[in-house]
CSV table of N, CA and C in Angstrom, one decimal:
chain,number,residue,atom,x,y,z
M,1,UNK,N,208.0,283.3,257.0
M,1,UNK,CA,207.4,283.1,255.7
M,1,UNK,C,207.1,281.6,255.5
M,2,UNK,N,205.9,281.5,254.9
M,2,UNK,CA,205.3,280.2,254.7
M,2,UNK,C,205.4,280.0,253.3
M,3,UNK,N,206.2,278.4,253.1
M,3,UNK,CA,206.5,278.1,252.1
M,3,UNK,C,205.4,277.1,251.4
M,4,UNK,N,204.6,277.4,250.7
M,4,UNK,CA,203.8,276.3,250.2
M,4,UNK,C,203.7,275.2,249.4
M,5,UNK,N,203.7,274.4,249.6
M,5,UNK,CA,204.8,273.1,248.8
M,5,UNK,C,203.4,272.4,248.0
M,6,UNK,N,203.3,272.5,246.9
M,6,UNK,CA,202.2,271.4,246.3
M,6,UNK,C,202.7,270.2,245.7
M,7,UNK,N,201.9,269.3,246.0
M,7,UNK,CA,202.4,267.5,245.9
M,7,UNK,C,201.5,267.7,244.6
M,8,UNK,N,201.7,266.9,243.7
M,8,UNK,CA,201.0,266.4,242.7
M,8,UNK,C,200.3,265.1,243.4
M,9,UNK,N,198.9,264.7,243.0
M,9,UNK,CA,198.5,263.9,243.9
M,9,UNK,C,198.4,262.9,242.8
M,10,UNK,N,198.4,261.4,243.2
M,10,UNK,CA,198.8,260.3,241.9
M,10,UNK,C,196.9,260.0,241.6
M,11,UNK,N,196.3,259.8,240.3
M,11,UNK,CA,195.4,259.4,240.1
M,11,UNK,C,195.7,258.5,239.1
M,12,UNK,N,195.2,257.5,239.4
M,12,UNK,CA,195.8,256.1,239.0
M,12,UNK,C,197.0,255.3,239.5
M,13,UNK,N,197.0,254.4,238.3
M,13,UNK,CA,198.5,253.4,238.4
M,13,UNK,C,199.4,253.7,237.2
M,14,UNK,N,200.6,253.7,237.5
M,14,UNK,CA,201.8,253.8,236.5
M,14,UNK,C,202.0,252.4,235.6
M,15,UNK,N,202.6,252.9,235.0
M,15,UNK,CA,202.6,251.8,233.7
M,15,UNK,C,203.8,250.6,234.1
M,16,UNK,N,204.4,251.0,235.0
M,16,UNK,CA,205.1,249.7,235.6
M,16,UNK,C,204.4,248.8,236.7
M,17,UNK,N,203.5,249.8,237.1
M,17,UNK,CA,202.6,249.2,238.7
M,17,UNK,C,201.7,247.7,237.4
M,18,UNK,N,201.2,248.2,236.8
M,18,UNK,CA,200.6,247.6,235.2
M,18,UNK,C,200.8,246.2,234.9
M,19,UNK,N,202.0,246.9,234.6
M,19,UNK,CA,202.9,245.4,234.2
M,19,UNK,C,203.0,244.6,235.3
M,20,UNK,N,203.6,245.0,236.4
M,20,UNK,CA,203.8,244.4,237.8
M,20,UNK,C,202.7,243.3,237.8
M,21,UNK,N,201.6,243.8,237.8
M,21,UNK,CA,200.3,243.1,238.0
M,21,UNK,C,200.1,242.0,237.1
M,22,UNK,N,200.3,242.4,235.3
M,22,UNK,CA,199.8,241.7,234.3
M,22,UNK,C,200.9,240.6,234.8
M,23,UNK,N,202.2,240.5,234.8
M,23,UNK,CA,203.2,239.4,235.4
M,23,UNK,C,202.7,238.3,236.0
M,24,UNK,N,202.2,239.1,236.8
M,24,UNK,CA,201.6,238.1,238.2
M,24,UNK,C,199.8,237.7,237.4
M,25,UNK,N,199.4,237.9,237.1
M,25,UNK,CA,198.5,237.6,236.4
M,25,UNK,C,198.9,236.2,235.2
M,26,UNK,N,199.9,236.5,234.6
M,26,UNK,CA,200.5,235.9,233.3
M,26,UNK,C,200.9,234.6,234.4
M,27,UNK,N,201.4,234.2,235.1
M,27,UNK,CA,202.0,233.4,236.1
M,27,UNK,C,201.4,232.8,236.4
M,28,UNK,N,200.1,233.3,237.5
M,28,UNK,CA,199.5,232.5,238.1
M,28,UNK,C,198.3,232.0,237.4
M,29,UNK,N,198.1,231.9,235.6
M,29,UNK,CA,197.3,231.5,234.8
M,29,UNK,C,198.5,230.3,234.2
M,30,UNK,N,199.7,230.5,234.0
M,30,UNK,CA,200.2,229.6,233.3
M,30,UNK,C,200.7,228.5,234.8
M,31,UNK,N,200.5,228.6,235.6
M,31,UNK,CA,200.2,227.4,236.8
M,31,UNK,C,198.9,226.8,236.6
M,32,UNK,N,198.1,227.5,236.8
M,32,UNK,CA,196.7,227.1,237.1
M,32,UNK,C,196.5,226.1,235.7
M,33,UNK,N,196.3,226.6,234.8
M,33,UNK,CA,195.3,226.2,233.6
M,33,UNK,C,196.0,224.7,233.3
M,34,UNK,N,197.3,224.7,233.5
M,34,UNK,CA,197.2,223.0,233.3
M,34,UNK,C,196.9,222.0,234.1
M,35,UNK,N,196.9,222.6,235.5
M,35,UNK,CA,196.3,221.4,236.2
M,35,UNK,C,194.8,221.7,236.1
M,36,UNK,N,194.0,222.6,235.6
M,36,UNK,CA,192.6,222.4,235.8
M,36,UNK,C,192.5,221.5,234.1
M,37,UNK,N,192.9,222.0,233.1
M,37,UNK,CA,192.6,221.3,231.7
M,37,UNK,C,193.4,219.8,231.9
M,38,UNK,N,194.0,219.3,232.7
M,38,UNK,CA,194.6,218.1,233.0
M,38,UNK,C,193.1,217.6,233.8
M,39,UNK,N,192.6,217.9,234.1
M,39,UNK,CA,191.7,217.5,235.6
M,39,UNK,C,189.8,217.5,234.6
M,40,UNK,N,189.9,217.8,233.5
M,40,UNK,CA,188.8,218.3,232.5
M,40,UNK,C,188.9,216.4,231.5
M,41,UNK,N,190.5,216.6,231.3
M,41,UNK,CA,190.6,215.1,230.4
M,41,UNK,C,190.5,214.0,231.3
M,42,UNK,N,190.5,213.8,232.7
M,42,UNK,CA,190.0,213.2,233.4
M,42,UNK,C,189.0,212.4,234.0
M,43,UNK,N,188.2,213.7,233.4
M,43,UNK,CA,186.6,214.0,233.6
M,43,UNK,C,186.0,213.0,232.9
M,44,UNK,N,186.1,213.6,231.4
M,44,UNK,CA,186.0,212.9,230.3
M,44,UNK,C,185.6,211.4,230.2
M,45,UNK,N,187.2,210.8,230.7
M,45,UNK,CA,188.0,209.5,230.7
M,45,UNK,C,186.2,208.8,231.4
M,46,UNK,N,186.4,209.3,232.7
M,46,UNK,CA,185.8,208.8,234.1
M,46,UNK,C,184.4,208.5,233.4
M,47,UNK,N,183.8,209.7,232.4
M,47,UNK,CA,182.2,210.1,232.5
M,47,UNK,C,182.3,208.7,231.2
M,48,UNK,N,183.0,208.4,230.2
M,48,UNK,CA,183.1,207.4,229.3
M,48,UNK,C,183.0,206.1,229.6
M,49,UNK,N,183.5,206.0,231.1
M,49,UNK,CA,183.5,204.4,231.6
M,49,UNK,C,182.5,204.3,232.4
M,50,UNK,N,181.8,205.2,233.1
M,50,UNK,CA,180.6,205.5,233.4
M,50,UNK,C,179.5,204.6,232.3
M,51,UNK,N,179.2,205.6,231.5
M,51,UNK,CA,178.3,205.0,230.4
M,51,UNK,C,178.4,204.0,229.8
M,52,UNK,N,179.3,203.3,229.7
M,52,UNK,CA,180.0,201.8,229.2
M,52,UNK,C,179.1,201.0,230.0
M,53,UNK,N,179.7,201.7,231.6
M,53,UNK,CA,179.1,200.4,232.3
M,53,UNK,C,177.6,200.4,231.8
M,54,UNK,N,176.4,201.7,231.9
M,54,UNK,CA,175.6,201.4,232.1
M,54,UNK,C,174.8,200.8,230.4
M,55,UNK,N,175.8,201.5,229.6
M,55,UNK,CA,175.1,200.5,228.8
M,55,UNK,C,175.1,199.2,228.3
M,56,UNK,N,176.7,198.7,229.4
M,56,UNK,CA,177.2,197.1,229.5
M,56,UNK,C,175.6,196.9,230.5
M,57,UNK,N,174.8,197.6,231.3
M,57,UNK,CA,174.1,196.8,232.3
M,57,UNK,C,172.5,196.8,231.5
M,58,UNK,N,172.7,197.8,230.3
M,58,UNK,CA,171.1,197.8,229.8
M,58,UNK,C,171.4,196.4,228.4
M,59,UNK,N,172.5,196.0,228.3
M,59,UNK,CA,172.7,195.3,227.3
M,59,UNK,C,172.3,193.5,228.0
M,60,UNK,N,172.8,193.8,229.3
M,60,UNK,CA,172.6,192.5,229.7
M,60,UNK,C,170.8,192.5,230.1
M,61,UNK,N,170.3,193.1,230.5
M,61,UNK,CA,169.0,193.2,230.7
M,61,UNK,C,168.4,193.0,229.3
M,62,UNK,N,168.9,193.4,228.1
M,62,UNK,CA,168.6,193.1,227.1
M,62,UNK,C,168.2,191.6,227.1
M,63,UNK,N,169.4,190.7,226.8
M,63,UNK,CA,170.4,189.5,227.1
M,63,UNK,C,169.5,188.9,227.9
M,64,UNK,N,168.8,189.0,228.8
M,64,UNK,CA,167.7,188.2,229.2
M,64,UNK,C,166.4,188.4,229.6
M,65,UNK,N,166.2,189.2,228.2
M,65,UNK,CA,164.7,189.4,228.0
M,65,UNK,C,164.6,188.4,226.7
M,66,UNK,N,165.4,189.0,226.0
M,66,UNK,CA,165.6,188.2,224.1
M,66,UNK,C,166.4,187.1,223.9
M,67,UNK,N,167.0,186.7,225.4
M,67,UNK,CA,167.9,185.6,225.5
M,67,UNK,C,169.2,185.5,224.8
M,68,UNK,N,169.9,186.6,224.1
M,68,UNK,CA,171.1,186.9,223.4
M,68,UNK,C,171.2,188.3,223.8
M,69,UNK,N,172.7,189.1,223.2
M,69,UNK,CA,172.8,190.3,223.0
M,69,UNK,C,172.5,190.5,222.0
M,70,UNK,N,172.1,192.4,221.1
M,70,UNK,CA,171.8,192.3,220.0
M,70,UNK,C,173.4,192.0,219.1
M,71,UNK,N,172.9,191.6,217.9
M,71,UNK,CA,174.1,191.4,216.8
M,71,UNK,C,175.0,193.0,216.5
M,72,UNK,N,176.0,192.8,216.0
M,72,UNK,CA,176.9,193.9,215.7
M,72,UNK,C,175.8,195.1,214.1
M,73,UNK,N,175.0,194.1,213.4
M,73,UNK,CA,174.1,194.7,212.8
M,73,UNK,C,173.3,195.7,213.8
M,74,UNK,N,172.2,194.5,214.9
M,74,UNK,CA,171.6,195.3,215.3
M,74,UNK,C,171.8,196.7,216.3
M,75,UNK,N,173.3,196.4,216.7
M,75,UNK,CA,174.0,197.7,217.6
M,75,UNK,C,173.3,198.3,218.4
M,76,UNK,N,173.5,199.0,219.1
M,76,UNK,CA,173.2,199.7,220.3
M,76,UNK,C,171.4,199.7,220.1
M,77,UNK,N,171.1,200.3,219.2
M,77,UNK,CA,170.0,200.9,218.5
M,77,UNK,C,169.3,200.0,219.1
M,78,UNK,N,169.5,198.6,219.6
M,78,UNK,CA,168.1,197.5,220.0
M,78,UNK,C,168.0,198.0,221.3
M,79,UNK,N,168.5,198.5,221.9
M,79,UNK,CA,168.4,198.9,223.5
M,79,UNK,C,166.9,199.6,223.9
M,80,UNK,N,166.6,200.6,222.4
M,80,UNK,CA,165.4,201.3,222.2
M,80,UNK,C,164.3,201.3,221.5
M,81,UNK,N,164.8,200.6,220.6
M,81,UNK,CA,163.6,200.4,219.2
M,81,UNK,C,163.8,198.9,219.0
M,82,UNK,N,162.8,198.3,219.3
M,82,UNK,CA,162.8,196.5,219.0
M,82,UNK,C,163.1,196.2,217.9
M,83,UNK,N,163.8,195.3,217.6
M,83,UNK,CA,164.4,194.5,216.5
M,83,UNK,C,162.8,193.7,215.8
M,84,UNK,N,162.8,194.1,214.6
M,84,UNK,CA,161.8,193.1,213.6
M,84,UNK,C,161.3,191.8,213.5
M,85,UNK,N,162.9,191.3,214.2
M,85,UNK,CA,162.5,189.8,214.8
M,85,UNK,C,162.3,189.1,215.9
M,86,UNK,N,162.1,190.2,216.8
M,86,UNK,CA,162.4,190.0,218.4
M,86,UNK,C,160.8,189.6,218.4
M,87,UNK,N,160.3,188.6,219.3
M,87,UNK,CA,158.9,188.4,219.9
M,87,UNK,C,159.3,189.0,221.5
M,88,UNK,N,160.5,189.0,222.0
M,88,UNK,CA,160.8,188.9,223.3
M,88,UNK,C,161.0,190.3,224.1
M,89,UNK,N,161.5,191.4,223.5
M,89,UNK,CA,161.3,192.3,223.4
M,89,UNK,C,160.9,193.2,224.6
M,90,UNK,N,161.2,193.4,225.5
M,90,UNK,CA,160.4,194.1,226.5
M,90,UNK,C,160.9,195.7,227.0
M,91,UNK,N,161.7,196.2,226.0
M,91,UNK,CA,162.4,197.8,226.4
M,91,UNK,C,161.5,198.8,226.2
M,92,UNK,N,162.0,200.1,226.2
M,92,UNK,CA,163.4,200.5,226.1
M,92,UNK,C,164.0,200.3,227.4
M,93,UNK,N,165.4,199.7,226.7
M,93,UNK,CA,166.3,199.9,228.1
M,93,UNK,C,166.9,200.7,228.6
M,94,UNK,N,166.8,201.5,227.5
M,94,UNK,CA,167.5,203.0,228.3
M,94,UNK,C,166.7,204.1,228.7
M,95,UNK,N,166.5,205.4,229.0
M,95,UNK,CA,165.5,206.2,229.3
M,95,UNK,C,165.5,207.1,228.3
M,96,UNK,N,166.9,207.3,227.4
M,96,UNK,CA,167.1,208.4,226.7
M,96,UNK,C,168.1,207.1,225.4
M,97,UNK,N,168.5,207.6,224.5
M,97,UNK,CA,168.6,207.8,223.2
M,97,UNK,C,169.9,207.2,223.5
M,98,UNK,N,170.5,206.4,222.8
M,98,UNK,CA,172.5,206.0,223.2
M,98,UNK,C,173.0,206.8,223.2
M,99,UNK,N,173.7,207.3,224.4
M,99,UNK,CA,174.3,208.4,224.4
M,99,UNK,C,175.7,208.4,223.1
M,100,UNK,N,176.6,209.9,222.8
M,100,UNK,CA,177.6,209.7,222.3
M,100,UNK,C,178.7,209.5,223.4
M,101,UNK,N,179.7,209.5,223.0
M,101,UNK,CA,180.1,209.5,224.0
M,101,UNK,C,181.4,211.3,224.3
M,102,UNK,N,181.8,211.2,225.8
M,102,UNK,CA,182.2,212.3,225.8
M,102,UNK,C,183.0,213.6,225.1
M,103,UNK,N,183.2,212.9,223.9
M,103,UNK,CA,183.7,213.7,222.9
M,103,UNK,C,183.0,213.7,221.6
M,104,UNK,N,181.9,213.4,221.4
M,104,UNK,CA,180.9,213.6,220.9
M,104,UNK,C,180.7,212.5,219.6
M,105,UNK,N,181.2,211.1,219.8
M,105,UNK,CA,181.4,210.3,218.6
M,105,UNK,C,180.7,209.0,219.6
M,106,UNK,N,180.3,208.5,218.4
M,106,UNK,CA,179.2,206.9,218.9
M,106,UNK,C,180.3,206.1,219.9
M,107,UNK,N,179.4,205.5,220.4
M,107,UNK,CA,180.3,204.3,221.3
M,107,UNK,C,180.5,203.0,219.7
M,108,UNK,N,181.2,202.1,220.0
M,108,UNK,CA,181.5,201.1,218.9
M,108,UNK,C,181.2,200.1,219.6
M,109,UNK,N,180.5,198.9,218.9
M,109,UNK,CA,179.9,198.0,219.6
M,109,UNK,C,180.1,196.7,218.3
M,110,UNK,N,180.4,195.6,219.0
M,110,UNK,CA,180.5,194.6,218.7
M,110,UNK,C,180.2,193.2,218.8
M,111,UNK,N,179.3,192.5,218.4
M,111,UNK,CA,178.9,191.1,219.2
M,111,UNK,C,178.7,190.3,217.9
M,112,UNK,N,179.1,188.9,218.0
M,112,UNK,CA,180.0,188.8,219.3
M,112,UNK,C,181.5,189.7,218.8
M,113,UNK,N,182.0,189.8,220.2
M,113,UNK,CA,183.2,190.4,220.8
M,113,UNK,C,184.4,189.6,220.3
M,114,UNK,N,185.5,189.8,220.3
M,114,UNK,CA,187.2,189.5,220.4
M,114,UNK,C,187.6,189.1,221.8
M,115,UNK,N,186.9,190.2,222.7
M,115,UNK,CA,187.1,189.9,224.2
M,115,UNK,C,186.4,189.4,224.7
M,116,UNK,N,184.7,189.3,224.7
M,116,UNK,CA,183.8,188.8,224.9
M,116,UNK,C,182.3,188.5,224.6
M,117,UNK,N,181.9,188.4,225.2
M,117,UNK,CA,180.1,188.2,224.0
M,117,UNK,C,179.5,189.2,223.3
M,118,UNK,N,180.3,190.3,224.3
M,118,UNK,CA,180.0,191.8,223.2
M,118,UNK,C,181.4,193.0,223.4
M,119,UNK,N,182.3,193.5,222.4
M,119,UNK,CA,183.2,194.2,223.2
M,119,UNK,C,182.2,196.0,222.7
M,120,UNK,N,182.4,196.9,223.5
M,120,UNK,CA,182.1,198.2,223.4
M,120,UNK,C,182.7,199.0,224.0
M,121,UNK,N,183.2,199.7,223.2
M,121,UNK,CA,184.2,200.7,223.4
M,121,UNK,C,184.3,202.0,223.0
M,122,UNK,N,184.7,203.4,223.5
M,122,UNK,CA,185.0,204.4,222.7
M,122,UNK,C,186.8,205.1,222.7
M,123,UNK,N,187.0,205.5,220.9
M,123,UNK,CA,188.4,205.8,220.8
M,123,UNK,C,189.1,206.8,221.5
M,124,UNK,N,188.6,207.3,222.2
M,124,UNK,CA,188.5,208.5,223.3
M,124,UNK,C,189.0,209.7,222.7
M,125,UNK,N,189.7,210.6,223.3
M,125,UNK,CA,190.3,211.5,222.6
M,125,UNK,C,190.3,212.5,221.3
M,126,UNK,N,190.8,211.5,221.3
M,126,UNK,CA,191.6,211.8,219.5
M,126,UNK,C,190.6,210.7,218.4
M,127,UNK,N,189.6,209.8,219.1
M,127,UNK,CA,189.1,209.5,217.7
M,127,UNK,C,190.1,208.4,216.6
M,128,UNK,N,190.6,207.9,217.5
M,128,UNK,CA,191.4,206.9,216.5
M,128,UNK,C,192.2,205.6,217.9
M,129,UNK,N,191.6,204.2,217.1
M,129,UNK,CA,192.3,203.2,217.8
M,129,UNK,C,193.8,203.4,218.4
M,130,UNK,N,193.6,203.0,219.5
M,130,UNK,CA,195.1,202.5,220.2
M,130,UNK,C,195.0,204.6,220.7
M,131,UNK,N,196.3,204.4,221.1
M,131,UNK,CA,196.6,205.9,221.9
M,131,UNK,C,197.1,206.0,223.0
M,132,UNK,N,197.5,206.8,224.2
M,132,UNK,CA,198.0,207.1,225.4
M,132,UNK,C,197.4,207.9,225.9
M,133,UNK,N,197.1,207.6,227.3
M,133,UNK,CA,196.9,209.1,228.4
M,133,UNK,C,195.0,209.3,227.8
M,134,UNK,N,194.7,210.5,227.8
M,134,UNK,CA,193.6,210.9,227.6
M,134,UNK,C,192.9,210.1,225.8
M,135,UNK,N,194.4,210.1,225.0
M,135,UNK,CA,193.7,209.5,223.9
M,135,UNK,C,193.4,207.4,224.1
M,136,UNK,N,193.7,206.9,225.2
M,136,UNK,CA,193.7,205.6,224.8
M,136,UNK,C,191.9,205.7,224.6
M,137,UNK,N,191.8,203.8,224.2
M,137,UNK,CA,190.5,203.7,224.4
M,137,UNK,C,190.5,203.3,225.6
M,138,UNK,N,189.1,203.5,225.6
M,138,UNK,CA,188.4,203.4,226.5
M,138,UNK,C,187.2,202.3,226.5
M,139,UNK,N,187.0,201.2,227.3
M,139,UNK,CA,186.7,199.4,226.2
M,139,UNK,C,185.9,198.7,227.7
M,140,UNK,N,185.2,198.0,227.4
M,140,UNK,CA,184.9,197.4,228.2
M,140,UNK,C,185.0,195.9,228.5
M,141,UNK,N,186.2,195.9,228.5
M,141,UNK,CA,187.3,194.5,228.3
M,141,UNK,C,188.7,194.9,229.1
């Protein structure tokens, strides 16, 4: 006599198999995400001293077309649009518009400088003098 045995056959995953997975999922996201968002404020930092320099290099190109940098009045803004009293004038020195900077707030610009004939800087971060880590500034001094 033949005994017929029927298996229930499994379709799907069980609600522990589930979990099992979301765990491991939950884990290897709470590893990951701070070293990638640590590696993003980095970025940032890097892409802000970047543009410093180059607008430390369109300012000195400035600097010996008009024979000064512009004044803390005239600010960045003379890099592209000639000053009213410039005869000397030969820009634009930049190709595009002063950038903001990587957190989306002006660079600060000063001349003369504290540090030197012009200081320019952004508050980085957080948007407010002085700070640590991702929030210091960020200065071209």
């Amino acid at each position: 006599m033949k005994i017929a045995v029927h298996r229930r056959l499994a379709s799907g995953f069980t609600l522990l198999e589930l979990l099992v997975v979301l765990v491991i999922i939950g884990l290897l996201v709470g590893y990951v995400a701070p070293r990638y968002f640590s590696q993003v404020g980095k970025s940032e930092v890097k892409a802000a001293r970047a543009q410093i320099k180059a607008l430390e290099d369109a300012l000195d190109q400035y600097r010996l077309d008009v024979g000064q940098y512009p004044d803390s009045e005239q600010g960045l803004a003379a890099l592209n649009v000639a000053p009213p009293d410039s005869t000397r004038w030969q820009g634009p020195y930049l190709r595009k518009a002063v950038p903001l900077d990587p957190w989306g707030r002006p660079y600060q610009y000063a001349s003369p400088g504290e540090h030197g004939e012009f200081d320019l800087w952004s508050f980085g971060r957080d948007g407010r003098p002085g700070g640590d880590g991702d929030d210091a500034d960020i200065t071209n001094w």
